Short mmCIF file of C-alpha atoms in Angstrom, two decimals:
data_model
loop_
_atom_site.label_atom_id
_atom_site.label_comp_id
_atom_site.label_asym_id
_atom_site.label_seq_id
_atom_site.Cartn_x
_atom_site.Cartn_y
_atom_site.Cartn_z
CA MET A 30 10.68 -63.28 67.06
CA ARG A 31 11.34 -65.32 69.41
CA ASN A 32 10.13 -64.40 73.30
CA SER A 33 8.20 -61.21 71.99
CA THR A 34 4.61 -60.49 72.50
CA CYS A 35 2.02 -60.47 70.17
CA ARG A 36 -1.51 -58.83 70.78
CA LEU A 37 -4.78 -57.83 68.61
CA PHE A 38 -4.53 -54.27 68.66
CA GLY A 39 -7.22 -52.80 66.74
CA ALA A 40 -9.38 -53.85 63.79
CA GLY A 41 -11.15 -51.90 61.02
CA TRP A 42 -13.03 -51.70 57.61
CA ASP A 43 -9.69 -53.10 55.70
CA ASN A 44 -7.16 -54.09 57.80
CA THR A 45 -6.51 -56.05 61.15
CA VAL A 46 -3.64 -54.68 63.41
CA PHE A 47 -1.64 -57.05 65.99
CA LEU A 48 0.94 -55.27 68.60
CA ILE A 49 4.73 -56.71 68.44
CA ASP A 50 6.32 -56.54 72.20
CA GLU A 51 4.18 -53.11 72.43
CA ARG A 52 6.26 -50.73 69.82
CA LEU A 53 5.83 -52.22 66.40
CA ALA A 54 1.96 -52.55 64.37
CA PHE A 55 1.87 -54.90 62.04
CA ARG A 56 -0.86 -54.37 59.26
CA PHE A 57 -2.50 -57.45 57.76
CA PRO A 58 -5.23 -56.62 54.79
CA ARG A 59 -8.82 -57.78 55.56
CA ARG A 60 -9.67 -58.08 51.89
CA GLU A 61 -8.12 -57.68 48.27
CA LEU A 62 -9.64 -54.51 47.60
CA ALA A 63 -7.28 -53.37 51.34
CA VAL A 64 -3.85 -54.70 49.34
CA GLU A 65 -3.71 -52.02 46.70
CA LEU A 66 -4.33 -49.28 49.43
CA LEU A 67 -1.21 -51.04 51.68
CA LYS A 68 0.81 -50.84 48.34
CA PHE A 69 -0.21 -46.89 48.21
CA GLU A 70 0.82 -46.21 51.51
CA CYS A 71 4.16 -48.19 51.78
CA ALA A 72 5.14 -46.24 48.60
CA VAL A 73 4.14 -42.90 49.69
CA LEU A 74 4.73 -42.43 53.64
CA PRO A 75 8.17 -42.77 53.25
CA ALA A 76 8.36 -39.47 51.11
CA ILE A 77 6.65 -37.19 53.50
CA SER A 78 6.96 -39.04 56.81
CA GLY A 79 9.90 -36.26 58.09
CA SER A 80 8.35 -33.23 56.84
CA LEU A 81 4.87 -33.06 58.22
CA PRO A 82 4.06 -31.40 62.04
CA LEU A 83 2.27 -34.60 63.25
CA ALA A 84 3.70 -37.80 63.57
CA VAL A 85 2.88 -40.10 60.72
CA PRO A 86 3.46 -43.93 60.61
CA ALA A 87 6.37 -45.05 58.10
CA PRO A 88 6.81 -48.64 57.41
CA THR A 89 9.61 -50.82 58.70
CA HIS A 90 8.94 -54.28 57.75
CA LEU A 91 7.53 -55.40 54.74
CA GLY A 92 5.83 -58.70 54.67
CA SER A 93 5.12 -60.44 51.09
CA PRO A 94 2.61 -63.75 50.93
CA THR A 95 2.91 -66.88 52.78
CA HIS A 96 1.07 -70.31 52.48
CA ASP A 97 -0.31 -68.92 55.92
CA PHE A 98 -1.38 -65.46 54.69
CA PRO A 99 -2.64 -64.95 50.77
CA TRP A 100 -1.52 -60.70 50.60
CA PRO A 101 1.62 -58.64 51.79
CA PHE A 102 1.40 -56.77 55.22
CA ALA A 103 3.30 -53.85 56.89
CA GLY A 104 4.84 -52.80 60.53
CA TYR A 105 5.60 -49.60 61.64
CA PRO A 106 6.89 -48.34 64.66
CA LEU A 107 4.20 -47.49 67.10
CA ILE A 108 3.20 -43.82 67.52
CA PRO A 109 1.94 -42.62 70.89
CA GLY A 110 -1.50 -41.88 71.61
CA ARG A 111 -5.00 -42.94 71.72
CA THR A 112 -7.54 -42.11 68.49
CA ALA A 113 -9.71 -38.96 68.99
CA ASP A 114 -12.77 -41.58 69.18
CA ARG A 115 -11.58 -42.98 72.12
CA ALA A 116 -10.75 -39.98 73.77
CA ARG A 117 -14.47 -38.47 73.79
CA LEU A 118 -13.51 -35.00 73.50
CA ASP A 119 -15.64 -32.22 74.89
CA ASP A 120 -15.98 -29.24 72.66
CA ALA A 121 -13.07 -27.07 74.32
CA GLN A 122 -10.66 -30.32 73.95
CA ARG A 123 -11.66 -30.25 69.87
CA THR A 124 -11.01 -26.30 69.63
CA ALA A 125 -7.83 -26.59 71.20
CA LEU A 126 -6.96 -29.11 68.28
CA ALA A 127 -7.77 -26.62 65.77
CA PRO A 128 -4.26 -24.74 65.07
CA ALA A 129 -2.31 -27.95 64.77
CA LEU A 130 -4.69 -29.88 62.80
CA GLY A 131 -4.70 -26.61 60.28
CA ARG A 132 -1.24 -26.43 60.50
CA PHE A 133 -1.06 -29.85 59.51
CA LEU A 134 -2.98 -30.18 56.78
CA ARG A 135 -1.44 -26.87 55.09
CA ALA A 136 1.46 -28.96 55.37
CA LEU A 137 0.10 -31.88 53.70
CA HIS A 138 -1.45 -30.16 51.00
CA ASP A 139 1.67 -28.44 49.79
CA GLN A 140 3.82 -31.26 49.61
CA PRO A 141 4.36 -32.27 46.06
CA PRO A 142 2.75 -35.80 45.43
CA PRO A 143 5.74 -38.36 45.51
CA ALA A 144 6.08 -40.69 42.96
CA GLY A 145 3.13 -43.98 42.85
CA THR A 146 0.85 -41.47 44.08
CA PRO A 147 -2.38 -42.54 42.63
CA GLU A 148 -5.36 -40.08 41.67
CA ASP A 149 -8.84 -40.27 43.51
CA ARG A 150 -10.60 -43.33 41.65
CA ARG A 151 -13.77 -43.33 43.92
CA ARG A 152 -15.19 -40.30 43.03
CA ARG A 153 -14.71 -38.90 46.64
CA VAL A 154 -16.16 -35.52 45.74
CA ASP A 155 -18.09 -36.14 42.33
CA LEU A 156 -21.10 -34.36 43.20
CA SER A 157 -23.53 -36.05 40.71
CA TYR A 158 -22.44 -39.18 42.12
CA ARG A 159 -22.36 -38.40 45.60
CA VAL A 160 -25.07 -36.37 46.66
CA PRO A 161 -28.17 -39.00 45.67
CA LYS A 162 -25.81 -41.44 47.69
CA VAL A 163 -26.43 -38.68 50.61
CA VAL A 164 -30.20 -38.57 50.01
CA GLU A 165 -30.53 -41.92 50.79
CA GLN A 166 -28.30 -42.44 53.45
CA LEU A 167 -30.57 -39.38 55.30
CA LYS A 168 -33.52 -41.48 54.63
CA ALA A 169 -32.07 -44.51 55.87
CA ALA A 170 -30.99 -42.66 59.19
CA ALA A 171 -34.46 -40.95 59.75
CA GLU A 172 -36.24 -44.51 58.80
CA ALA A 173 -34.06 -45.76 61.93
CA GLY A 174 -34.72 -43.16 64.27
CA TRP A 175 -31.20 -41.36 64.00
CA THR A 176 -31.94 -38.46 62.43
CA ASN A 177 -34.68 -36.46 64.45
CA ASP A 178 -34.11 -33.18 62.51
CA ARG A 179 -33.16 -33.22 58.42
CA ARG A 180 -34.14 -29.40 57.98
CA PRO A 181 -29.84 -28.43 58.17
CA PHE A 182 -29.01 -31.50 55.87
CA ASP A 183 -31.39 -30.72 53.33
CA GLU A 184 -30.28 -27.17 53.38
CA LEU A 185 -26.56 -27.87 52.78
CA LEU A 186 -27.43 -30.23 50.10
CA ASP A 187 -29.76 -27.36 48.48
CA ALA A 188 -26.61 -25.38 48.68
CA ALA A 189 -24.70 -27.22 46.26
CA PRO A 190 -22.09 -25.04 44.05
CA VAL A 191 -23.36 -26.01 40.38
CA ASP A 192 -20.12 -24.92 39.23
CA TRP A 193 -18.04 -27.12 41.44
CA THR A 194 -14.58 -28.68 39.55
CA PRO A 195 -12.35 -31.00 42.65
CA ALA A 196 -8.79 -30.31 41.72
CA THR A 197 -6.96 -33.53 41.27
CA ASP A 198 -3.18 -32.57 41.88
CA VAL A 199 -3.25 -32.29 45.86
CA LEU A 200 -1.88 -34.79 48.14
CA VAL A 201 -4.37 -35.86 50.40
CA HIS A 202 -4.89 -38.20 53.00
CA GLY A 203 -8.17 -39.23 51.68
CA ASP A 204 -9.88 -40.79 54.94
CA LEU A 205 -8.69 -38.15 57.74
CA TYR A 206 -11.91 -38.16 60.92
CA SER A 207 -11.26 -38.81 64.54
CA ARG A 208 -10.68 -42.59 64.31
CA HIS A 209 -7.55 -41.53 62.25
CA LEU A 210 -6.07 -38.70 64.73
CA LEU A 211 -3.92 -40.02 67.36
CA VAL A 212 -3.91 -37.66 70.83
CA ASP A 213 -2.06 -37.38 74.05
CA GLU A 214 -2.66 -37.58 77.51
CA GLN A 215 -3.78 -33.95 77.23
CA THR A 216 -5.52 -34.30 74.43
CA ARG A 217 -3.13 -32.86 72.06
CA ALA A 218 -3.02 -33.84 68.41
CA CYS A 219 0.37 -36.23 68.50
CA GLY A 220 -0.23 -37.95 64.99
CA VAL A 221 -2.64 -38.97 61.74
CA ILE A 222 -2.69 -42.78 60.94
CA ASP A 223 -3.93 -45.27 58.25
CA TRP A 224 -3.18 -43.79 54.89
CA GLY A 225 -4.46 -46.34 52.97
CA ASP A 226 -6.53 -43.68 51.16
CA VAL A 227 -3.59 -41.43 50.35
CA HIS A 228 -4.13 -40.33 46.68
CA ARG A 229 -3.66 -36.97 44.51
CA GLY A 230 -7.19 -35.08 44.70
CA ASP A 231 -8.95 -32.34 46.10
CA PRO A 232 -8.58 -30.51 50.00
CA ALA A 233 -11.84 -30.39 50.66
CA ILE A 234 -11.62 -34.44 51.13
CA ASP A 235 -9.45 -33.77 54.39
CA LEU A 236 -10.85 -30.35 55.25
CA ALA A 237 -13.75 -32.55 56.10
CA LEU A 238 -12.24 -33.42 59.20
CA ALA A 239 -13.02 -29.55 60.62
CA GLU A 240 -16.09 -29.66 59.58
CA GLY A 241 -17.04 -32.93 61.46
CA LEU A 242 -14.76 -32.95 64.53
CA LEU A 243 -15.14 -28.93 65.52
CA PRO A 244 -17.27 -26.81 66.76
CA PRO A 245 -17.64 -23.30 65.08
CA THR A 246 -15.38 -21.20 67.31
CA GLY A 247 -12.91 -24.18 66.23
CA ARG A 248 -13.65 -24.21 62.44
CA ALA A 249 -12.86 -20.68 62.62
CA ALA A 250 -9.48 -21.33 64.60
CA PHE A 251 -8.61 -23.86 61.88
CA TYR A 252 -8.95 -22.16 58.79
CA ALA A 253 -7.14 -19.28 60.32
CA ALA A 254 -4.12 -21.76 60.69
CA TYR A 255 -4.55 -23.33 57.01
CA GLY A 256 -5.19 -20.96 54.72
CA ASP A 257 -8.18 -18.76 52.68
CA VAL A 258 -10.29 -21.86 51.54
CA ALA A 259 -13.14 -20.85 48.16
CA PRO A 260 -16.76 -21.44 49.62
CA GLY A 261 -17.54 -24.05 47.32
CA ARG A 262 -14.28 -26.18 48.69
CA ARG A 263 -15.75 -25.37 52.36
CA TRP A 264 -19.10 -26.72 51.20
CA VAL A 265 -17.65 -29.72 49.65
CA ALA A 266 -15.71 -30.39 52.59
CA ARG A 267 -19.16 -29.59 55.02
CA PHE A 268 -20.70 -32.14 52.44
CA ARG A 269 -17.70 -34.70 52.53
CA ALA A 270 -18.26 -34.56 56.46
CA LEU A 271 -21.68 -35.47 56.46
CA HIS A 272 -21.42 -38.29 53.99
CA HIS A 273 -18.79 -39.71 56.27
CA ALA A 274 -20.66 -39.00 59.59
CA LEU A 275 -23.94 -40.84 58.60
CA ALA A 276 -21.79 -43.54 56.74
CA LEU A 277 -20.11 -43.82 60.27
CA GLN A 278 -22.94 -44.22 62.15
CA ALA A 279 -24.31 -47.22 60.22
CA TYR A 280 -20.94 -48.74 60.52
CA ALA A 281 -20.47 -48.04 64.20
CA SER A 282 -24.04 -49.32 65.04
CA ASP A 283 -23.52 -52.26 63.57
CA ILE A 284 -20.49 -53.22 65.15
CA GLU A 285 -21.97 -52.15 68.51
CA ASP A 286 -19.04 -49.94 68.72
CA GLY A 287 -20.47 -46.97 70.92
CA ALA A 288 -17.60 -44.49 71.71
CA LEU A 289 -17.25 -44.45 67.59
CA LEU A 290 -21.18 -44.18 67.02
CA ASP A 291 -21.18 -41.47 70.21
CA GLU A 292 -18.49 -39.66 68.04
CA ALA A 293 -20.07 -39.74 64.67
CA ARG A 294 -23.67 -38.95 66.27
CA ARG A 295 -21.61 -35.71 67.76
CA SER A 296 -20.54 -34.97 63.96
CA LEU A 297 -24.20 -34.67 62.93
CA GLU A 298 -24.96 -32.63 65.55
CA LEU A 299 -21.64 -30.36 64.79
CA LEU A 300 -22.83 -30.44 61.06
CA ALA A 301 -26.20 -29.01 61.93
CA GLU A 302 -24.78 -25.97 63.76
CA PRO A 303 -24.31 -22.70 61.54
#
């Protein structure tokens, strides 16, 4: 691209993103595991990007491995906005997001999974596998001085549904939290990014966004827009949000990302509320 500009735009667990001419975002896998995720994303997004109430990226450029870079990569038109963790939202702004988020997830979960959508291979809401991990996370957080009062979280774990069987056929984003939600200058929801974890699974995986991002009044508005959710699924969504917030707190602390760390801590505060 002669006379084009290129700058580092961001980096996460799986990808590094460069911005070309302030209009095209190119995602490059950072590890081999992310290559398969990028392939899934590029297969699914073109089929759904025009049928959702918030903007989602659709790849327009696909790159092949070369001697300079060993894995495939992809480019997408930039969706204007900033990630919600960088917006430092107050509770009123969080609550205002709720109806749009509820409508978005209702529309997503009603979409038939496109051909090639993978199943959940990571046991995201397998409670027999995940609950012990959260117990260890809580122990580590307490030892690090990050969690002063475990009682609300222990009470949550004690209320685990004993007969939970996750759905396996719903189209889900798979990793929906503040860093993958875009807001505009008025802090209105305007896009959802980073679809590498898209799969056929259980809605609770995405409903965790409402539990970890919104205060109680916002959750009520979210579910009014989304529709009824069985109590067991609501519990799993809350559990998923706790699992993710604890992991995010450790990750943000490790990379010294203050805004992300503040968001993880706020999520834990919100999850401690009834």
